[in-house]
PDB file of C-alpha atoms in Angstrom:
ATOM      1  CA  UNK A 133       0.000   0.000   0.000  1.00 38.00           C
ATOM      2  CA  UNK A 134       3.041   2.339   0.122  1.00 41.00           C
ATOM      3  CA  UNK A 135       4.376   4.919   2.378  1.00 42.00           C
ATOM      4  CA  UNK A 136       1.699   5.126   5.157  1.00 43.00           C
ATOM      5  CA  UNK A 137       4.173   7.621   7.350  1.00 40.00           C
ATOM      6  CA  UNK A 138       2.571  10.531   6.255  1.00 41.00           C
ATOM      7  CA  UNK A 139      -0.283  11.514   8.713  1.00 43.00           C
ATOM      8  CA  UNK A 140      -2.885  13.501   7.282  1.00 45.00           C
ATOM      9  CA  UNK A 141      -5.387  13.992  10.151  1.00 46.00           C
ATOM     10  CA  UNK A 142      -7.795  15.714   7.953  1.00 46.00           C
ATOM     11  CA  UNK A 143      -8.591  12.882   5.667  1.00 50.00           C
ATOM     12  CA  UNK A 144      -9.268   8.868   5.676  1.00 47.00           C
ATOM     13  CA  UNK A 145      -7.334   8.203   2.910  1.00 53.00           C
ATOM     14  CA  UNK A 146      -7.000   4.723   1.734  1.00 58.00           C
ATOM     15  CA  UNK A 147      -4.364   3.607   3.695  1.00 55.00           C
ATOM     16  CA  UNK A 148      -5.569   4.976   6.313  1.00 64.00           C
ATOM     17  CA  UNK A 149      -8.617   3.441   6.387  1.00 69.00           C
ATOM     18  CA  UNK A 150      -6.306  -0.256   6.671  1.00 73.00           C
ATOM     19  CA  UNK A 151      -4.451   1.278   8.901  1.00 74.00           C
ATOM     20  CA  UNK A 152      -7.715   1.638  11.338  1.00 74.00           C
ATOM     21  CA  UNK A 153      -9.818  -1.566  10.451  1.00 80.00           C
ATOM     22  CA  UNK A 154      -6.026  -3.092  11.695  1.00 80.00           C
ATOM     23  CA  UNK A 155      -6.647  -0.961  14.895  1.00 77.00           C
ATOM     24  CA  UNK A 156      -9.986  -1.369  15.250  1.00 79.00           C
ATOM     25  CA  UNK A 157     -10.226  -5.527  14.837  1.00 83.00           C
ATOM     26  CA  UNK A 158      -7.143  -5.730  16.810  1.00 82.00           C
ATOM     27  CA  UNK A 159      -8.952  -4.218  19.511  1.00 77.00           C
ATOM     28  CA  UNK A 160     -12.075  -5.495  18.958  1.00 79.00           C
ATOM     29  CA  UNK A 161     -11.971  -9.087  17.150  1.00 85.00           C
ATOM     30  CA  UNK A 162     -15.456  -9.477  17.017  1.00 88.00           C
ATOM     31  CA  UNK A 163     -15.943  -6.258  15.315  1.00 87.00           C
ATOM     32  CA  UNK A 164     -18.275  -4.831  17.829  1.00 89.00           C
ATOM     33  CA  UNK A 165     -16.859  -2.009  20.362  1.00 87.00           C
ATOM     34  CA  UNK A 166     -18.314  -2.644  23.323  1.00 89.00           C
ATOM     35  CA  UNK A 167     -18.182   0.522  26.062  1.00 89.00           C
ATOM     36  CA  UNK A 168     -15.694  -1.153  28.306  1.00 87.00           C
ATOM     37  CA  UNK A 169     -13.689  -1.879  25.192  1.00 83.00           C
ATOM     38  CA  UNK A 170     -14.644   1.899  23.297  1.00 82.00           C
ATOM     39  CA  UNK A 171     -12.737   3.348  26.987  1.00 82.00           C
ATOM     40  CA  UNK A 172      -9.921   1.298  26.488  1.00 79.00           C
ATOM     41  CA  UNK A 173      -9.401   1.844  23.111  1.00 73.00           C
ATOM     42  CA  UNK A 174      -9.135   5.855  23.300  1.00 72.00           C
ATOM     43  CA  UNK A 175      -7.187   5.439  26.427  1.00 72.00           C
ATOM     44  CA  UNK A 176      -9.777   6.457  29.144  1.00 75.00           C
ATOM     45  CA  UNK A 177      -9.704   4.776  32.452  1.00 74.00           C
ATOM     46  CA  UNK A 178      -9.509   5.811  35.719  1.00 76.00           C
ATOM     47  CA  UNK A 179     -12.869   8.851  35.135  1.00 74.00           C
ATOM     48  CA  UNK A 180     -14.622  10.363  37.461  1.00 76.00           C
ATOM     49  CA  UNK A 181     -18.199   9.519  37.499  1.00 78.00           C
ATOM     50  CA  UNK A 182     -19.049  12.600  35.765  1.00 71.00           C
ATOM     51  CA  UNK A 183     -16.038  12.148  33.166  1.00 73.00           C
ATOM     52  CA  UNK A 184     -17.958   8.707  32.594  1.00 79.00           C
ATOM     53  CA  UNK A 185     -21.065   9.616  32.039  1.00 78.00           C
ATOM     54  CA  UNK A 186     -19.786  12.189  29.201  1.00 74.00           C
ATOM     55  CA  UNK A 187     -18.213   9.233  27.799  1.00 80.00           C
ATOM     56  CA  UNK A 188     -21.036   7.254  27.695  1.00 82.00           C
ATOM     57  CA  UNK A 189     -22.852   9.949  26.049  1.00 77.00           C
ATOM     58  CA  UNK A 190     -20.395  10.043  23.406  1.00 79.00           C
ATOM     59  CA  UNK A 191     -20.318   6.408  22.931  1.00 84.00           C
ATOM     60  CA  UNK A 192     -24.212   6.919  22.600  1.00 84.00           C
ATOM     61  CA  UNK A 193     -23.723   9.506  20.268  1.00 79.00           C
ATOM     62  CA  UNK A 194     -21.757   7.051  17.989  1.00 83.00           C
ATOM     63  CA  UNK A 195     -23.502   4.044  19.131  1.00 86.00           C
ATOM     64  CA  UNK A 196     -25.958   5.292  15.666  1.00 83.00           C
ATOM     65  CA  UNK A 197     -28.355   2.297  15.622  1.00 87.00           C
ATOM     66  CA  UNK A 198     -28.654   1.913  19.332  1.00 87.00           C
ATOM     67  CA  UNK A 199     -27.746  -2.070  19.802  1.00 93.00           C
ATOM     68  CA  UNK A 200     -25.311  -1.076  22.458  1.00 92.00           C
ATOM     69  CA  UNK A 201     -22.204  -1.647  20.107  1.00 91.00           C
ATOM     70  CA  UNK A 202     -20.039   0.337  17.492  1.00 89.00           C
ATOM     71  CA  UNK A 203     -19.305  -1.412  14.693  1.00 89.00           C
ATOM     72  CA  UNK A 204     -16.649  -0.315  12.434  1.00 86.00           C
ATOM     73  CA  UNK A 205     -18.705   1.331  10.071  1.00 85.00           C
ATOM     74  CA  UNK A 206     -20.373   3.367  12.722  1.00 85.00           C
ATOM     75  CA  UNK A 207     -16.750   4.049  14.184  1.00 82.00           C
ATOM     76  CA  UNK A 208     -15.583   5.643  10.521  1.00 79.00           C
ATOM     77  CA  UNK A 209     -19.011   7.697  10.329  1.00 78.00           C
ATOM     78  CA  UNK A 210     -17.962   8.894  13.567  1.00 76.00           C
ATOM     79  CA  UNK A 211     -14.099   9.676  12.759  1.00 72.00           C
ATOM     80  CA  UNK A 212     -15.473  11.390   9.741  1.00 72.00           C
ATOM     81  CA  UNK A 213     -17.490  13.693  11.286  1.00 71.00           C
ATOM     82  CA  UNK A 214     -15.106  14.288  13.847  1.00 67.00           C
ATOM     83  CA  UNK A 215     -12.322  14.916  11.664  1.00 67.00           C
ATOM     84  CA  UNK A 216     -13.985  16.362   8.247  1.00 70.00           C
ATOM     85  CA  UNK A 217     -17.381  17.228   9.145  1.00 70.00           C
ATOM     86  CA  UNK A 218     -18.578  20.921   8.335  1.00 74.00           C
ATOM     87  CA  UNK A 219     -19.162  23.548  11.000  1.00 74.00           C
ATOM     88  CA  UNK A 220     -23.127  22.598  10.902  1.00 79.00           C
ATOM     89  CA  UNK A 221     -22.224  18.646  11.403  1.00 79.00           C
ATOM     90  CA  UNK A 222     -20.225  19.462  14.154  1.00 77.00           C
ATOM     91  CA  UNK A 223     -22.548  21.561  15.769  1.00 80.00           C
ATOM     92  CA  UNK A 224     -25.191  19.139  15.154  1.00 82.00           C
ATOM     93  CA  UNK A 225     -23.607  16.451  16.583  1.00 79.00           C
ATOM     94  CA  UNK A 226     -22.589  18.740  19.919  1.00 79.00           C
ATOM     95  CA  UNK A 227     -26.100  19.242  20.722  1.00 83.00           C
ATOM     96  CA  UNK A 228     -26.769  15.704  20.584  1.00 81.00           C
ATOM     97  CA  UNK A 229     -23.573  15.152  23.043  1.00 77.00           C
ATOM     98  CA  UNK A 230     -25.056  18.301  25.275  1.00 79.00           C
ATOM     99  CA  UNK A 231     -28.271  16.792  25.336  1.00 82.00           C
ATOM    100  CA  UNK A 232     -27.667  14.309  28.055  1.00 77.00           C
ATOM    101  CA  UNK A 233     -30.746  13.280  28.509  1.00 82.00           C
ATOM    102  CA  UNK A 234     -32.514  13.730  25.382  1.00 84.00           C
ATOM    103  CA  UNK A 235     -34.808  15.935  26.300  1.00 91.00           C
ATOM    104  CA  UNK A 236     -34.399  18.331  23.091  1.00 91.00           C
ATOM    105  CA  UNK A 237     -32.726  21.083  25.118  1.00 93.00           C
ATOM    106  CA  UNK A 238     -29.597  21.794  26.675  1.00 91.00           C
ATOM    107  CA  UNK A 239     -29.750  22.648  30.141  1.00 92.00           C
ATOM    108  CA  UNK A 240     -27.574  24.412  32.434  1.00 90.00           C
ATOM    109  CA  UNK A 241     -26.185  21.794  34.672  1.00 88.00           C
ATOM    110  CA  UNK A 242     -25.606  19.325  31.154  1.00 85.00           C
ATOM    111  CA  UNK A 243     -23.228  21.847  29.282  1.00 86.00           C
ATOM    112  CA  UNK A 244     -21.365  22.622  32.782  1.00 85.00           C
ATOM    113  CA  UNK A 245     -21.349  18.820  33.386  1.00 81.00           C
ATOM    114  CA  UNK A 246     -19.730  18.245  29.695  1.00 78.00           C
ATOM    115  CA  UNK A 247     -17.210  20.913  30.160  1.00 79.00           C
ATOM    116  CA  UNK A 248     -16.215  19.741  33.356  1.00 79.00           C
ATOM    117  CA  UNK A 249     -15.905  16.232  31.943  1.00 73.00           C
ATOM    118  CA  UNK A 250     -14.215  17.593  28.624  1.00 73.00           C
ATOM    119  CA  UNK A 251     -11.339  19.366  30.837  1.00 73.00           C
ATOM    120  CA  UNK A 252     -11.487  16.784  32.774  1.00 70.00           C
ATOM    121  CA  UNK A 253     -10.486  13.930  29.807  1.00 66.00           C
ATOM    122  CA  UNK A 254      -8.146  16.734  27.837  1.00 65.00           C
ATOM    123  CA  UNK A 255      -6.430  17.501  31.261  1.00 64.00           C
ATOM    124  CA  UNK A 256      -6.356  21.094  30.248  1.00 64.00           C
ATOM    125  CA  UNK A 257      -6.492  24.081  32.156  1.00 69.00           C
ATOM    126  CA  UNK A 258      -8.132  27.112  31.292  1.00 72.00           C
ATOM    127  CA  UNK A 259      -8.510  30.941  32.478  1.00 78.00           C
ATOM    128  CA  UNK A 260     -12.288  30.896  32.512  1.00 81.00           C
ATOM    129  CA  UNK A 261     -13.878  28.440  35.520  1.00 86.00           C
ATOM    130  CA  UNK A 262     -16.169  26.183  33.954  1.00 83.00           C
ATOM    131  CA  UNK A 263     -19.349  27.593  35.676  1.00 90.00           C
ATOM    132  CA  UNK A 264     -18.422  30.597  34.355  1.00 90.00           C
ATOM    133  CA  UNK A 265     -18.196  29.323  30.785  1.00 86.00           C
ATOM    134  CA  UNK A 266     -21.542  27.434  31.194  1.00 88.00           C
ATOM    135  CA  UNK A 267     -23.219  31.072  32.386  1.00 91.00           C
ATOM    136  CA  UNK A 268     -22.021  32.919  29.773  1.00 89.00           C
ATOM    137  CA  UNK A 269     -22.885  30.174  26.971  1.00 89.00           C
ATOM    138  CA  UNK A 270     -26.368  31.108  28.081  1.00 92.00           C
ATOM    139  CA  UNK A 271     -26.118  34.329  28.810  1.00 91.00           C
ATOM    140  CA  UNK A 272     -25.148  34.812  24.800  1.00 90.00           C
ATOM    141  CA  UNK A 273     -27.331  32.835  23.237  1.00 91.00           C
ATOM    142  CA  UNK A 274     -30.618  31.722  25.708  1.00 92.00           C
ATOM    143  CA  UNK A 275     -32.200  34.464  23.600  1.00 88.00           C
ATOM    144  CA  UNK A 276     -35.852  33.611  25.189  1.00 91.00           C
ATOM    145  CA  UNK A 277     -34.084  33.198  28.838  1.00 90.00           C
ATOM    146  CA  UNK A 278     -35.751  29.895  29.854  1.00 93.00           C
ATOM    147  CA  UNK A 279     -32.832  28.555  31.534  1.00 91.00           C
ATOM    148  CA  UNK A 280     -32.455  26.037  28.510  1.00 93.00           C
ATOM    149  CA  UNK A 281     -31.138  25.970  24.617  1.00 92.00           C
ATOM    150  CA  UNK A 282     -33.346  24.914  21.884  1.00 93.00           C
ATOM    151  CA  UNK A 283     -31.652  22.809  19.263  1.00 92.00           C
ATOM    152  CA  UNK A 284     -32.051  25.954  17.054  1.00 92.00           C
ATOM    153  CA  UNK A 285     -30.795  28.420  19.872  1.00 92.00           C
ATOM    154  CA  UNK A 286     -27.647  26.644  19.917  1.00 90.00           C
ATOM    155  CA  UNK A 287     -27.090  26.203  16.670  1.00 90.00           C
ATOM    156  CA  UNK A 288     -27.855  30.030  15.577  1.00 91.00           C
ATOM    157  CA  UNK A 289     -25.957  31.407  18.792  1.00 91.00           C
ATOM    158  CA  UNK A 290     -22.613  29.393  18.159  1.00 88.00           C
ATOM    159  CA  UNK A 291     -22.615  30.138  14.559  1.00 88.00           C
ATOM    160  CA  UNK A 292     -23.059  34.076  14.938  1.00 91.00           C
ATOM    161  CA  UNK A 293     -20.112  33.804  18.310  1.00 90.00           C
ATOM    162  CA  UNK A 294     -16.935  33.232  16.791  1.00 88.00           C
ATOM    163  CA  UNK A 295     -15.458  33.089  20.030  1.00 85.00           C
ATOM    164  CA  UNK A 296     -18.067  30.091  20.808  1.00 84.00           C
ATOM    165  CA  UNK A 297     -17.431  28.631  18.200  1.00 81.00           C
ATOM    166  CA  UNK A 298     -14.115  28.499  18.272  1.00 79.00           C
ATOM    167  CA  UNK A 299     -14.029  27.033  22.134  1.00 77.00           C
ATOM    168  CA  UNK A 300     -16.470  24.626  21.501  1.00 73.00           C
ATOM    169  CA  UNK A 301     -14.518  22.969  18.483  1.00 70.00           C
ATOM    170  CA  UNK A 302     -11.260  23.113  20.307  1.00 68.00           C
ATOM    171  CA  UNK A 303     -12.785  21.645  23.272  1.00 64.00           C
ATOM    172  CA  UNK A 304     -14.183  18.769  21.525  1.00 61.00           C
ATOM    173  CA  UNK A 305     -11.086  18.475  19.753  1.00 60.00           C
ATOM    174  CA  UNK A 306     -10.209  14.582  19.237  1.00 60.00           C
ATOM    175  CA  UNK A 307      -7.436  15.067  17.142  1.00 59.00           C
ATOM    176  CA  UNK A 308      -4.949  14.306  20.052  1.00 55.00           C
ATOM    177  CA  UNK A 309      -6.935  11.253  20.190  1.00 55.00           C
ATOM    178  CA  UNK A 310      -6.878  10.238  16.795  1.00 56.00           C
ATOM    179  CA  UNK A 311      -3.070  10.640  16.847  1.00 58.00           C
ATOM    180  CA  UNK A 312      -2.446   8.588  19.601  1.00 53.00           C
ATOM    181  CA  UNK A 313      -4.391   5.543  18.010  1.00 50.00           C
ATOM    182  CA  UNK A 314      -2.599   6.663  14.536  1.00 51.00           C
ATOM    183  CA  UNK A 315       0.898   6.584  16.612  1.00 55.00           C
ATOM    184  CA  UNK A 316       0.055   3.298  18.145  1.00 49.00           C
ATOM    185  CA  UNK A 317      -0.396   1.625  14.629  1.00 46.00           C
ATOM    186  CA  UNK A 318       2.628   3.141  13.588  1.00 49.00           C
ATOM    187  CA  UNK A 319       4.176   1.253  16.459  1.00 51.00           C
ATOM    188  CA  UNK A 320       2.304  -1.988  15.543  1.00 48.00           C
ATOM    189  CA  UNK A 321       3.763  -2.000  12.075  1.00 51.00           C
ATOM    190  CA  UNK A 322       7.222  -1.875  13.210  1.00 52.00           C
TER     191      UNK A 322
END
């Protein structure tokens, strides 16, 4: 398949693509990711409860039809979007991650849960407290002030804050992520 050494985070090229069916089966023989194993995989043990329950919301969020498992086509969907999805894809699938509990809105205690659980699993520090972040998330864009973001509140108010916008990708950021695994089949090669 050729020279495979050049990482191009941005797209699945072929290679690529054997590179992480390698990964993924190695990982997962029976081609099903199961939560235990999807934590293990992208190097996340050791959470806090909260830090968990983000991840199983993520896992949910990739988990597309439900059956508790992500197969490997499900997995590339979800590297795709992650790593060449548009701005509205992206946003998209945020909500869905903010929504914890599906209720259609974000609430106030489910974005400061994710960002807690976000800087939690990046181990990055930050100027602005979390709380604070979460209260001026809705202080921008809870335009009707109900204490909760409508799928189409969030999506208009991070598009028109740059700023937002901007924090919000880089906190969902997975690219140190997708390294690592792309480092580690690097390592398997040789």
């Amino acid at each position: 398949m050729g020279n495979c050494n050049a990482v191009n985070v941005e797209k699945l090229q072929a290679c690529e693509s054997h590179q992480w069916y390698r990964k993924f089966m190695t990982e997962c023989p029976s081609g099903l990711l199961t939560f235990y194993e999807f934590k293990k995989f992208f190097g996340l043990s050791n959470l806090s409860e909260s830090s968990d329950t983000y991840v199983k919301s993520m896992f949910s969020t990739f988990d597309m039809n439900s059956d508790g498992f992500i197969d490997f086509m499900e997995y590339v969907a979800a590297l795709s979007l992650v790593l060449k999805g548009g701005v509205q894809q992206k946003l998209r699938w945020y909500f869905k991650l903010y929504d914890m509990d599906g209720s259609g809105c974000i609430d106030r205690d489910e974005l400061l849960l994710i960002i807690k659980s976000i800087r939690a699993i990046n181990g990055s520090t930050h100027e602005m407290s979390a709380e604070d972040f979460a209260n001026m998330v809705f202080d921008k864009i809870d335009i009707n002030g109900d204490g909760q973001l409508s799928y189409e509140e969030f999506m208009e108010g991070v598009q028109n804050d740059e700023m937002l916008q901007k924090t919000l990708t880089e906190c969902l950021d997975l690219t140190h992520i997708v390294e690592k695994i792309q480092g580690e089949v690097m390592l398997s090669k040789n």
